[in-house]
Coordinates of C-alpha atoms in Angstrom, one line a residue:
Chain C
X1 CA 8.5 -7.7 15.0
X2 CA 5.6 -5.8 13.5
X3 CA 3.1 -7.9 11.7
X4 CA -0.3 -7.6 10.2
X5 CA -2.4 -10.8 9.6
X6 CA -5.4 -11.0 7.4
X7 CA -6.5 -14.7 7.7
X8 CA -8.9 -14.7 4.8
X9 CA -7.4 -14.4 1.3
X10 CA -10.9 -14.6 -0.2
X11 CA -14.3 -13.7 1.2
X12 CA -17.5 -14.0 -0.7
X13 CA -20.9 -12.8 0.6
X14 CA -24.3 -12.0 -0.9
X15 CA -25.5 -8.5 -1.5
X16 CA -27.3 -7.2 1.6
X17 CA -25.5 -9.6 4.0
X18 CA -23.1 -8.3 6.7
X19 CA -19.4 -8.3 6.0
X20 CA -16.5 -8.6 8.4
X21 CA -12.9 -8.6 7.2
X22 CA -10.5 -9.7 9.9
X23 CA -7.3 -8.1 10.7
X24 CA -4.9 -8.9 13.6
X25 CA -1.7 -7.1 14.4
X26 CA 1.4 -7.6 16.4
X27 CA 3.2 -4.5 17.6
X28 CA 4.7 -3.6 21.0
X29 CA 4.1 0.1 20.7
X30 CA 0.9 2.2 20.3
X31 CA -0.6 1.2 17.0
X32 CA -2.0 3.3 14.2
X33 CA -4.1 1.2 12.0
X34 CA -5.6 1.7 8.6
X35 CA -7.8 0.0 6.0
X36 CA -6.8 0.5 2.4
X37 CA -9.0 -0.6 -0.5
X38 CA -8.1 -1.3 -4.1
X39 CA -10.9 -1.5 -6.6
X40 CA -10.4 -3.3 -9.9
X41 CA -7.8 -1.5 -12.0
X42 CA -7.5 1.4 -9.6
X43 CA -4.8 2.5 -7.2
X44 CA -4.7 1.7 -3.6
X45 CA -6.6 4.3 -1.5
X46 CA -7.3 4.9 2.1
X47 CA -10.6 3.7 3.3
X48 CA -10.4 4.6 7.0
X49 CA -8.1 4.8 9.9
X50 CA -8.8 4.0 13.5
X51 CA -7.8 7.4 14.9
X52 CA -10.5 9.2 13.0
X53 CA -13.3 6.8 14.1
X54 CA -15.2 7.6 10.9
X55 CA -17.6 5.5 8.9
X56 CA -16.7 5.5 5.2
X57 CA -19.0 4.0 2.6
X58 CA -20.8 2.3 5.5
X59 CA -17.6 0.6 6.8
X60 CA -16.4 0.8 10.3
X61 CA -13.5 -0.6 12.2
X62 CA -12.8 -0.7 15.9
X63 CA -9.4 -1.1 17.4
X64 CA -9.4 -3.8 20.0
X65 CA -6.1 -3.6 21.8
X66 CA -6.9 -6.5 24.0
X67 CA -7.4 -8.8 21.1
X68 CA -5.0 -6.9 18.9
X69 CA -7.6 -6.7 16.2
X70 CA -8.9 -4.1 13.8
X71 CA -11.7 -5.9 11.9
X72 CA -13.5 -4.1 9.1
X73 CA -17.3 -4.3 9.2
X74 CA -20.3 -3.3 7.1
X75 CA -23.8 -4.3 8.0
X76 CA -25.2 -4.5 4.5
X77 CA -22.8 -5.4 1.6
X78 CA -23.2 -3.8 -1.8
X79 CA -21.9 -5.0 -5.1
X80 CA -19.6 -2.0 -5.5
X81 CA -17.8 -3.1 -2.3
X82 CA -16.1 -5.9 -4.3
X83 CA -12.4 -5.1 -4.1
X84 CA -9.1 -6.0 -2.5
X85 CA -8.9 -4.8 1.1
X86 CA -5.6 -4.3 3.0
X87 CA -5.1 -3.8 6.7
X88 CA -2.1 -1.7 7.5
X89 CA -0.1 -0.8 10.6
X90 CA 1.9 2.4 10.9
X91 CA 4.9 2.1 13.0
X92 CA 5.0 5.0 15.4
X93 CA 7.4 7.6 14.5
X94 CA 8.6 5.8 11.4
X95 CA 5.8 6.7 9.1
X96 CA 6.1 3.5 7.1
X97 CA 3.2 1.1 6.7
X98 CA 3.2 -2.6 7.2
X99 CA 0.6 -4.3 5.1
X100 CA -1.4 -7.5 5.7
X101 CA -1.7 -10.0 2.9
X102 CA -5.0 -8.6 1.8
X103 CA -8.5 -10.0 1.4
X104 CA -10.3 -10.1 -1.8
X105 CA -14.0 -9.4 -1.1
X106 CA -16.6 -10.5 -3.7
X107 CA -20.2 -9.4 -3.3
X108 CA -22.5 -11.7 -5.1
X109 CA -25.8 -10.3 -6.5
Chain F
X1 CA -6.2 16.7 -4.3
X2 CA -3.3 14.6 -3.2
X3 CA -2.6 12.8 -6.5
X4 CA 0.5 10.7 -7.1
X5 CA 1.5 9.8 -10.6
X6 CA 4.0 7.2 -11.8
X7 CA 5.8 7.0 -15.1
X8 CA 5.9 4.7 -17.0
X9 CA 2.8 2.7 -16.2
X10 CA 4.5 -0.4 -17.8
X11 CA 7.9 -1.1 -19.2
X12 CA 9.5 -4.1 -20.8
X13 CA 13.3 -4.2 -20.8
X14 CA 16.0 -6.7 -21.6
X15 CA 18.0 -8.5 -19.0
X16 CA 21.1 -6.5 -18.0
X17 CA 19.7 -3.1 -18.8
X18 CA 18.6 -0.4 -16.3
X19 CA 15.1 1.0 -15.9
X20 CA 14.1 4.2 -14.2
X21 CA 10.6 4.7 -12.7
X22 CA 9.4 8.2 -11.7
X23 CA 7.0 9.0 -8.9
X24 CA 5.5 12.5 -8.7
X25 CA 3.2 14.3 -6.3
X26 CA 1.1 16.5 -8.6
X27 CA -0.6 18.9 -6.2
X28 CA 1.3 18.7 -3.0
X29 CA 4.8 18.6 -1.6
X30 CA 5.8 15.2 -0.5
X31 CA 8.1 15.2 2.5
X32 CA 8.5 11.4 2.3
X33 CA 8.0 9.0 -0.5
X34 CA 7.9 5.2 -0.3
X35 CA 8.6 2.5 -2.8
X36 CA 6.8 -0.8 -2.6
X37 CA 7.0 -4.0 -4.6
X38 CA 4.0 -6.2 -5.2
X39 CA 4.1 -9.7 -6.6
X40 CA 1.0 -11.2 -8.2
X41 CA -1.7 -11.9 -5.7
X42 CA 0.5 -10.8 -2.9
X43 CA 0.7 -7.9 -0.6
X44 CA 2.8 -4.8 -0.9
X45 CA 6.3 -5.1 0.5
X46 CA 8.0 -1.9 1.4
X47 CA 11.4 -1.5 -0.3
X48 CA 12.6 1.8 0.9
X49 CA 11.7 5.2 2.4
X50 CA 13.1 8.4 0.9
X51 CA 13.1 11.9 2.2
X52 CA 13.9 14.8 0.0
X53 CA 17.5 15.7 -0.1
X54 CA 18.8 12.7 1.9
X55 CA 19.7 9.1 1.3
X56 CA 16.9 6.5 1.1
X57 CA 16.4 4.1 4.0
X58 CA 16.2 0.6 2.6
X59 CA 14.3 -2.3 4.2
X60 CA 16.2 -5.4 5.2
X61 CA 17.0 -7.6 2.3
X62 CA 16.6 -4.9 -0.4
X63 CA 19.8 -4.3 -2.3
X64 CA 20.5 -0.6 -2.3
X65 CA 22.9 -0.9 -5.2
X66 CA 20.3 -2.8 -7.2
X67 CA 17.4 -0.4 -6.5
X68 CA 18.7 3.1 -6.6
X69 CA 16.4 5.7 -5.2
X70 CA 16.8 9.5 -5.7
X71 CA 14.5 12.0 -4.1
X72 CA 15.7 15.2 -5.7
X73 CA 12.8 17.5 -5.0
X74 CA 9.6 17.6 -2.9
X75 CA 7.6 16.4 -5.8
X76 CA 9.8 13.8 -7.5
X77 CA 11.4 10.5 -6.5
X78 CA 12.9 8.0 -8.9
X79 CA 13.6 4.3 -8.6
X80 CA 16.2 2.9 -10.9
X81 CA 16.4 -0.9 -11.3
X82 CA 20.0 -1.5 -12.3
X83 CA 21.1 -4.5 -14.3
X84 CA 17.6 -5.8 -14.3
X85 CA 17.0 -9.6 -14.3
X86 CA 13.8 -11.5 -14.9
X87 CA 13.4 -12.0 -11.2
X88 CA 13.0 -8.2 -10.9
X89 CA 9.8 -8.4 -12.9
X90 CA 7.1 -7.1 -10.6
X91 CA 4.7 -4.3 -9.9
X92 CA 6.3 -1.3 -8.3
X93 CA 4.2 1.2 -6.4
X94 CA 5.2 4.5 -4.9
X95 CA 3.4 6.5 -2.3
X96 CA 3.9 9.9 -0.7
X97 CA 3.1 11.7 2.5
X98 CA 1.9 15.2 2.4
X99 CA 3.5 17.7 4.8
X100 CA 1.7 17.6 8.2
X101 CA 0.0 14.3 7.4
X102 CA 2.7 11.8 8.2
X103 CA 0.3 8.9 8.7
X104 CA -1.7 9.3 5.5
X105 CA -0.1 7.9 2.3
X106 CA -1.3 8.6 -1.2
X107 CA -0.5 5.9 -3.7
X108 CA 0.5 6.0 -7.3
X109 CA -1.1 3.7 -9.8
X110 CA 2.0 1.5 -10.1
X111 CA 4.5 0.5 -12.8
X112 CA 4.6 -3.0 -14.2
X113 CA 8.1 -4.0 -15.0
X114 CA 8.8 -7.0 -17.2
X115 CA 12.4 -8.1 -17.7
X116 CA 12.9 -10.5 -20.6

């Protein structure tokens, strides 16, 4: 079965420190992976997806098929990065997303 | 662009009544819409996928007679919670795919349902 695991429910780092939010997936097919972010009192929005290989707001994520991981990284955290982050897997051909449990990131000043 | 709205943003209803939640794509045509449920401090759980003009596809464990989904046009999908009970209280979120962008979902702001 398809599954997305985010092992950390909460993550707290200081401003300027590096950030890594972990995501592992389980899927027998070719995965499409995404990171979604939800800022306080805002709707869920797409942060980045692996296929575009973009860097958004300083965040990057590399798909590692060997480790079945798609960790989200940022070298220098900013206070405005505080939010809820969800890793999601798109099941090929089905369009639907399977979400991880989410990680609440808090950036301390 | 690619804005999805939901109405109402919150609703309180009595046990046994039905509640309808609307999801609209405001500036694009949504080939597919999705309905999620989110419990406090938990992740989004997909309830069903709906395509315009056809029956919704429900996820395992979701009662289709309880959660009626209608996708009558390319810009509107509705979720009706029938004979609501307190355990149906939750945050319901819809999302939509734009034509030609099947892997990019745009999310609505959510509807908080409280059943008393």
